[in-house]
Amino acid sequence: MAEYSLGLSTFEGYKGYSAEQGNKELRKVICETIYKDMGIKDNEVFVSDGAQCDIARLQLLFGSNVTIAVQDPTFPMH
């Protein structure tokens, strides 16, 4: 993990996140590690850049067929 983090500090190694979904490899690992027995697919995992941006996007969670998972422990504001 330290090598990967160090690589992100270089122009060649920086991969960044897409605006709405996050790094595909990271989402896959999260899905396989945390949600492996829950039927969650990697394209259903959302990687955010922090709580402040998520609070602004909260309205996107409201809908008739929306399911979310929140980590525990979680940020107290949530």
N, CA, C and O atoms as a DFTB+ gen file, in Angstrom:
312 C
 N C O
     1  1       0.822      -1.171       0.000
     2  2       0.000       0.000       0.000
     3  2       0.879       1.253       0.000
     4  3       0.562       2.245      -0.656
     5  1       1.996       1.193       0.750
     6  2       2.887       2.356       0.810
     7  2       3.481       2.649      -0.568
     8  3       3.580       3.808      -0.968
     9  1       3.874       1.602      -1.291
    10  2       4.435       1.800      -2.632
    11  2       3.390       2.391      -3.579
    12  3       3.695       3.282      -4.371
    13  1       2.176       1.895      -3.491
    14  2       1.101       2.415      -4.342
    15  2       0.846       3.889      -4.025
    16  3       0.691       4.709      -4.930
    17  1       0.803       4.216      -2.733
    18  2       0.588       5.607      -2.325
    19  2       1.705       6.506      -2.817
    20  3       1.457       7.611      -3.297
    21  1       2.945       6.028      -2.696
    22  2       4.084       6.807      -3.174
    23  2       3.996       7.006      -4.688
    24  3       4.304       8.085      -5.195
    25  1       3.582       5.978      -5.395
    26  2       3.428       6.078      -6.848
    27  2       2.407       7.129      -7.256
    28  3       2.552       7.768      -8.298
    29  1       1.370       7.310      -6.435
    30  2       0.356       8.313      -6.739
    31  2       0.901       9.733      -6.664
    32  3       0.295      10.663      -7.197
    33  1       2.041       9.899      -6.005
    34  2       2.633      11.239      -5.888
    35  2       3.454      11.624      -7.105
    36  3       4.005      12.723      -7.159
    37  1       3.542      10.726      -8.090
    38  2       4.295      11.028      -9.309
    39  2       3.324      11.261     -10.464
    40  3       2.188      10.786     -10.442
    41  1       3.783      11.992     -11.460
    42  2       2.946      12.256     -12.634
    43  2       2.576      10.951     -13.338
    44  3       1.433      10.763     -13.755
    45  1       3.553      10.050     -13.465
    46  2       3.329       8.783     -14.169
    47  2       2.433       7.831     -13.379
    48  3       1.656       7.073     -13.960
    49  1       2.546       7.876     -12.051
    50  2       1.823       6.922     -11.221
    51  2       0.441       7.358     -10.786
    52  3      -0.348       6.540     -10.312
    53  1       0.133       8.651     -10.942
    54  2      -1.165       9.141     -10.487
    55  2      -2.273       8.629     -11.388
    56  3      -2.202       8.774     -12.608
    57  1      -3.295       8.031     -10.795
    58  2      -4.415       7.505     -11.570
    59  2      -5.695       8.269     -11.313
    60  3      -6.535       8.380     -12.205
    61  1      -5.861       8.798     -10.116
    62  2      -7.038       9.592      -9.805
    63  2      -8.337       8.818      -9.867
    64  3      -8.338       7.612     -10.113
    65  1      -9.422       9.496      -9.647
    66  2     -10.754       8.906      -9.683
    67  2     -11.580       9.613     -10.739
    68  3     -11.400      10.801     -11.011
    69  1     -12.494       8.850     -11.329
    70  2     -13.449       9.511     -12.209
    71  2     -14.434      10.263     -11.316
    72  3     -14.541       9.982     -10.122
    73  1     -15.119      11.179     -11.878
    74  2     -15.958      12.065     -11.068
    75  2     -17.065      11.340     -10.305
    76  3     -17.413      11.744      -9.196
    77  1     -17.618      10.285     -10.877
    78  2     -18.807       9.716     -10.245
    79  2     -18.663       8.302      -9.705
    80  3     -19.542       7.858      -8.967
    81  1     -17.599       7.567     -10.032
    82  2     -17.564       6.166      -9.629
    83  2     -16.339       5.749      -8.827
    84  3     -16.447       4.870      -7.972
    85  1     -15.208       6.334      -9.068
    86  2     -14.002       5.913      -8.365
    87  2     -13.172       4.930      -9.179
    88  3     -13.607       4.441     -10.221
    89  1     -11.989       4.656      -8.695
    90  2     -11.029       3.766      -9.336
    91  2     -11.623       2.353      -9.466
    92  3     -12.050       1.770      -8.470
    93  1     -11.651       1.807     -10.681
    94  2     -12.289       0.506     -10.928
    95  2     -11.631      -0.617     -10.142
    96  3     -12.321      -1.471      -9.585
    97  1     -10.305      -0.624     -10.093
    98  2      -9.597      -1.677      -9.359
    99  2      -9.915      -1.601      -7.865
   100  3     -10.127      -2.630      -7.223
   101  1      -9.947      -0.409      -7.320
   102  2     -10.281      -0.223      -5.911
   103  2     -11.710      -0.682      -5.619
   104  3     -11.949      -1.350      -4.613
   105  1     -12.649      -0.334      -6.478
   106  2     -14.038      -0.747      -6.283
   107  2     -14.168      -2.268      -6.308
   108  3     -14.940      -2.845      -5.542
   109  1     -13.400      -2.918      -7.201
   110  2     -13.424      -4.378      -7.298
   111  2     -12.916      -5.015      -6.008
   112  3     -13.520      -5.955      -5.492
   113  1     -11.799      -4.496      -5.488
   114  2     -11.236      -5.039      -4.251
   115  2     -12.169      -4.803      -3.073
   116  3     -12.342      -5.688      -2.235
   117  1     -12.770      -3.625      -2.997
   118  2     -13.733      -3.338      -1.929
   119  2     -14.895      -4.322      -1.999
   120  3     -15.315      -4.869      -0.980
   121  1     -15.402      -4.541      -3.186
   122  2     -16.528      -5.448      -3.385
   123  2     -16.157      -6.876      -2.977
   124  3     -16.920      -7.537      -2.272
   125  1     -14.999      -7.348      -3.413
   126  2     -14.567      -8.715      -3.113
   127  2     -14.212      -8.906      -1.643
   128  3     -14.349     -10.010      -1.116
   129  1     -13.760      -7.856      -0.979
   130  2     -13.314      -7.972       0.410
   131  2     -14.437      -7.724       1.410
   132  3     -14.633      -8.509       2.338
   133  1     -15.162      -6.650       1.223
   134  2     -16.157      -6.249       2.218
   135  2     -17.543      -6.806       1.913
   136  3     -18.266      -7.193       2.831
   137  1     -17.921      -6.853       0.651
   138  2     -19.282      -7.231       0.284
   139  2     -19.356      -8.562      -0.451
   140  3     -20.309      -8.800      -1.193
   141  1     -18.364      -9.442      -0.257
   142  2     -18.260     -10.676      -1.042
   143  2     -19.461     -11.609      -0.897
   144  3     -19.803     -12.302      -1.856
   145  1     -20.101     -11.651       0.245
   146  2     -21.223     -12.559       0.455
   147  2     -22.578     -11.857       0.382
   148  3     -23.590     -12.398       0.829
   149  1     -22.591     -10.663      -0.178
   150  2     -23.829      -9.875      -0.166
   151  2     -24.422      -9.656      -1.551
   152  3     -25.461      -9.009      -1.678
   153  1     -23.786     -10.180      -2.583
   154  2     -24.314     -10.003      -3.925
   155  2     -24.107      -8.614      -4.496
   156  3     -24.773      -8.237      -5.461
   157  1     -23.187      -7.841      -3.912
   158  2     -22.900      -6.489      -4.397
   159  2     -21.885      -6.576      -5.529
   160  3     -20.878      -7.273      -5.408
   161  1     -22.144      -5.879      -6.618
   162  2     -21.231      -5.861      -7.771
   163  2     -20.325      -4.644      -7.686
   164  3     -20.680      -3.637      -7.074
   165  1     -19.143      -4.742      -8.310
   166  2     -18.189      -3.627      -8.237
   167  2     -18.730      -2.351      -8.862
   168  3     -18.322      -1.257      -8.470
   169  1     -19.633      -2.463      -9.819
   170  2     -20.192      -1.240     -10.410
   171  2     -21.247      -0.601      -9.508
   172  3     -21.791       0.453      -9.838
   173  1     -21.538      -1.237      -8.366
   174  2     -22.464      -0.674      -7.396
   175  2     -21.732      -0.005      -6.227
   176  3     -22.366       0.580      -5.349
   177  1     -20.402      -0.091      -6.218
   178  2     -19.595       0.509      -5.159
   179  2     -19.229       1.931      -5.565
   180  3     -18.792       2.175      -6.689
   181  1     -19.412       2.855      -4.643
   182  2     -19.108       4.266      -4.884
   183  2     -17.956       4.675      -3.986
   184  3     -18.029       4.495      -2.770
   185  1     -16.903       5.215      -4.556
   186  2     -15.760       5.705      -3.790
   187  2     -15.811       7.217      -3.821
   188  3     -15.762       7.833      -4.886
   189  1     -15.909       7.806      -2.645
   190  2     -16.035       9.255      -2.598
   191  2     -14.740       9.907      -2.156
   192  3     -13.824       9.239      -1.676
   193  1     -14.674      11.201      -2.322
   194  2     -13.485      11.951      -1.910
   195  2     -13.697      12.615      -0.560
   196  3     -12.872      13.430      -0.148
   197  1     -14.762      12.297       0.131
   198  2     -14.970      12.823       1.476
   199  2     -16.409      13.178       1.770
   200  3     -17.245      13.260       0.870
   201  1     -16.685      13.389       3.049
   202  2     -18.045      13.620       3.513
   203  2     -18.639      14.935       3.021
   204  3     -19.840      15.008       2.760
   205  1     -17.820      15.971       2.893
   206  2     -18.380      17.261       2.496
   207  2     -19.026      17.195       1.125
   208  3     -20.125      17.715       0.930
   209  1     -18.357      16.560       0.174
   210  2     -18.947      16.424      -1.164
   211  2     -20.167      15.521      -1.133
   212  3     -21.144      15.761      -1.841
   213  1     -20.108      14.473      -0.305
   214  2     -21.230      13.540      -0.233
   215  2     -22.482      14.195       0.327
   216  3     -23.591      13.896      -0.117
   217  1     -22.316      15.079       1.292
   218  2     -23.475      15.766       1.861
   219  2     -24.207      16.547       0.760
   220  3     -25.437      16.591       0.737
   221  1     -23.450      17.152      -0.138
   222  2     -24.054      17.901      -1.236
   223  2     -24.780      16.977      -2.215
   224  3     -25.712      17.403      -2.897
   225  1     -24.355      15.715      -2.286
   226  2     -24.966      14.753      -3.215
   227  2     -26.044      13.898      -2.556
   228  3     -26.570      12.976      -3.181
   229  1     -26.375      14.191      -1.313
   230  2     -27.304      13.370      -0.557
   231  2     -28.645      13.194      -1.268
   232  3     -29.259      12.132      -1.168
   233  1     -29.095      14.194      -1.967
   234  2     -30.388      14.106      -2.636
   235  2     -30.427      12.987      -3.671
   236  3     -31.510      12.515      -4.019
   237  1     -29.273      12.551      -4.171
   238  2     -29.238      11.463      -5.146
   239  2     -29.618      10.122      -4.521
   240  3     -29.987       9.189      -5.235
   241  1     -29.529      10.019      -3.201
   242  2     -29.846       8.764      -2.523
   243  2     -31.340       8.529      -2.374
   244  3     -31.767       7.400      -2.132
   245  1     -32.134       9.573      -2.515
   246  2     -33.562       9.429      -2.317
   247  2     -34.234       8.973      -3.596
   248  3     -34.128       9.625      -4.635
   249  1     -34.916       7.865      -3.513
   250  2     -35.609       7.301      -4.647
   251  2     -36.285       6.016      -4.211
   252  3     -36.006       5.508      -3.125
   253  1     -37.159       5.493      -5.029
   254  2     -37.944       4.324      -4.630
   255  2     -37.150       3.023      -4.661
   256  3     -37.513       2.080      -3.959
   257  1     -36.076       2.936      -5.452
   258  2     -35.325       1.680      -5.583
   259  2     -33.852       1.849      -5.267
   260  3     -33.012       1.240      -5.931
   261  1     -33.512       2.658      -4.270
   262  2     -32.124       2.933      -3.944
   263  2     -31.733       2.156      -2.693
   264  3     -32.431       2.211      -1.681
   265  1     -30.602       1.423      -2.763
   266  2     -30.054       0.710      -1.620
   267  2     -28.640       1.192      -1.393
   268  3     -27.867       1.300      -2.345
   269  1     -28.279       1.487      -0.145
   270  2     -26.930       1.937       0.151
   271  2     -26.348       1.126       1.303
   272  3     -27.082       0.560       2.113
   273  1     -25.011       1.077       1.363
   274  2     -24.297       0.470       2.484
   275  2     -23.373       1.533       3.048
   276  3     -22.676       2.218       2.300
   277  1     -23.366       1.671       4.357
   278  2     -22.514       2.649       5.025
   279  2     -21.599       1.889       5.964
   280  3     -22.056       1.030       6.718
   281  1     -20.304       2.196       5.927
   282  2     -19.349       1.489       6.771
   283  2     -19.607       1.750       8.248
   284  3     -20.215       2.755       8.617
   285  1     -19.141       0.838       9.083
   286  2     -19.281       0.977      10.532
   287  2     -17.911       0.726      11.152
   288  3     -17.391      -0.374      10.970
   289  1     -17.300       1.635      11.851
   290  2     -17.893       2.896      12.290
   291  2     -17.984       3.883      11.141
   292  3     -17.264       3.774      10.148
   293  1     -18.855       4.821      11.289
   294  2     -19.092       5.801      10.247
   295  2     -18.838       7.205      10.767
   296  3     -18.712       7.411      11.974
   297  1     -18.764       8.144       9.887
   298  2     -18.590       9.537      10.253
   299  2     -19.828       9.971      11.032
   300  3     -20.941       9.757      10.551
   301  1     -19.685      10.573      12.214
   302  2     -20.855      10.896      13.061
   303  2     -21.945      11.703      12.379
   304  3     -23.118      11.570      12.726
   305  1     -21.576      12.543      11.409
   306  2     -22.587      13.366      10.744
   307  2     -23.594      12.507       9.980
   308  3     -24.757      12.890       9.846
   309  1     -23.156      11.348       9.477
   310  2     -24.045      10.494       8.699
   311  2     -25.005       9.756       9.603
   312  3     -25.835       8.985       9.123
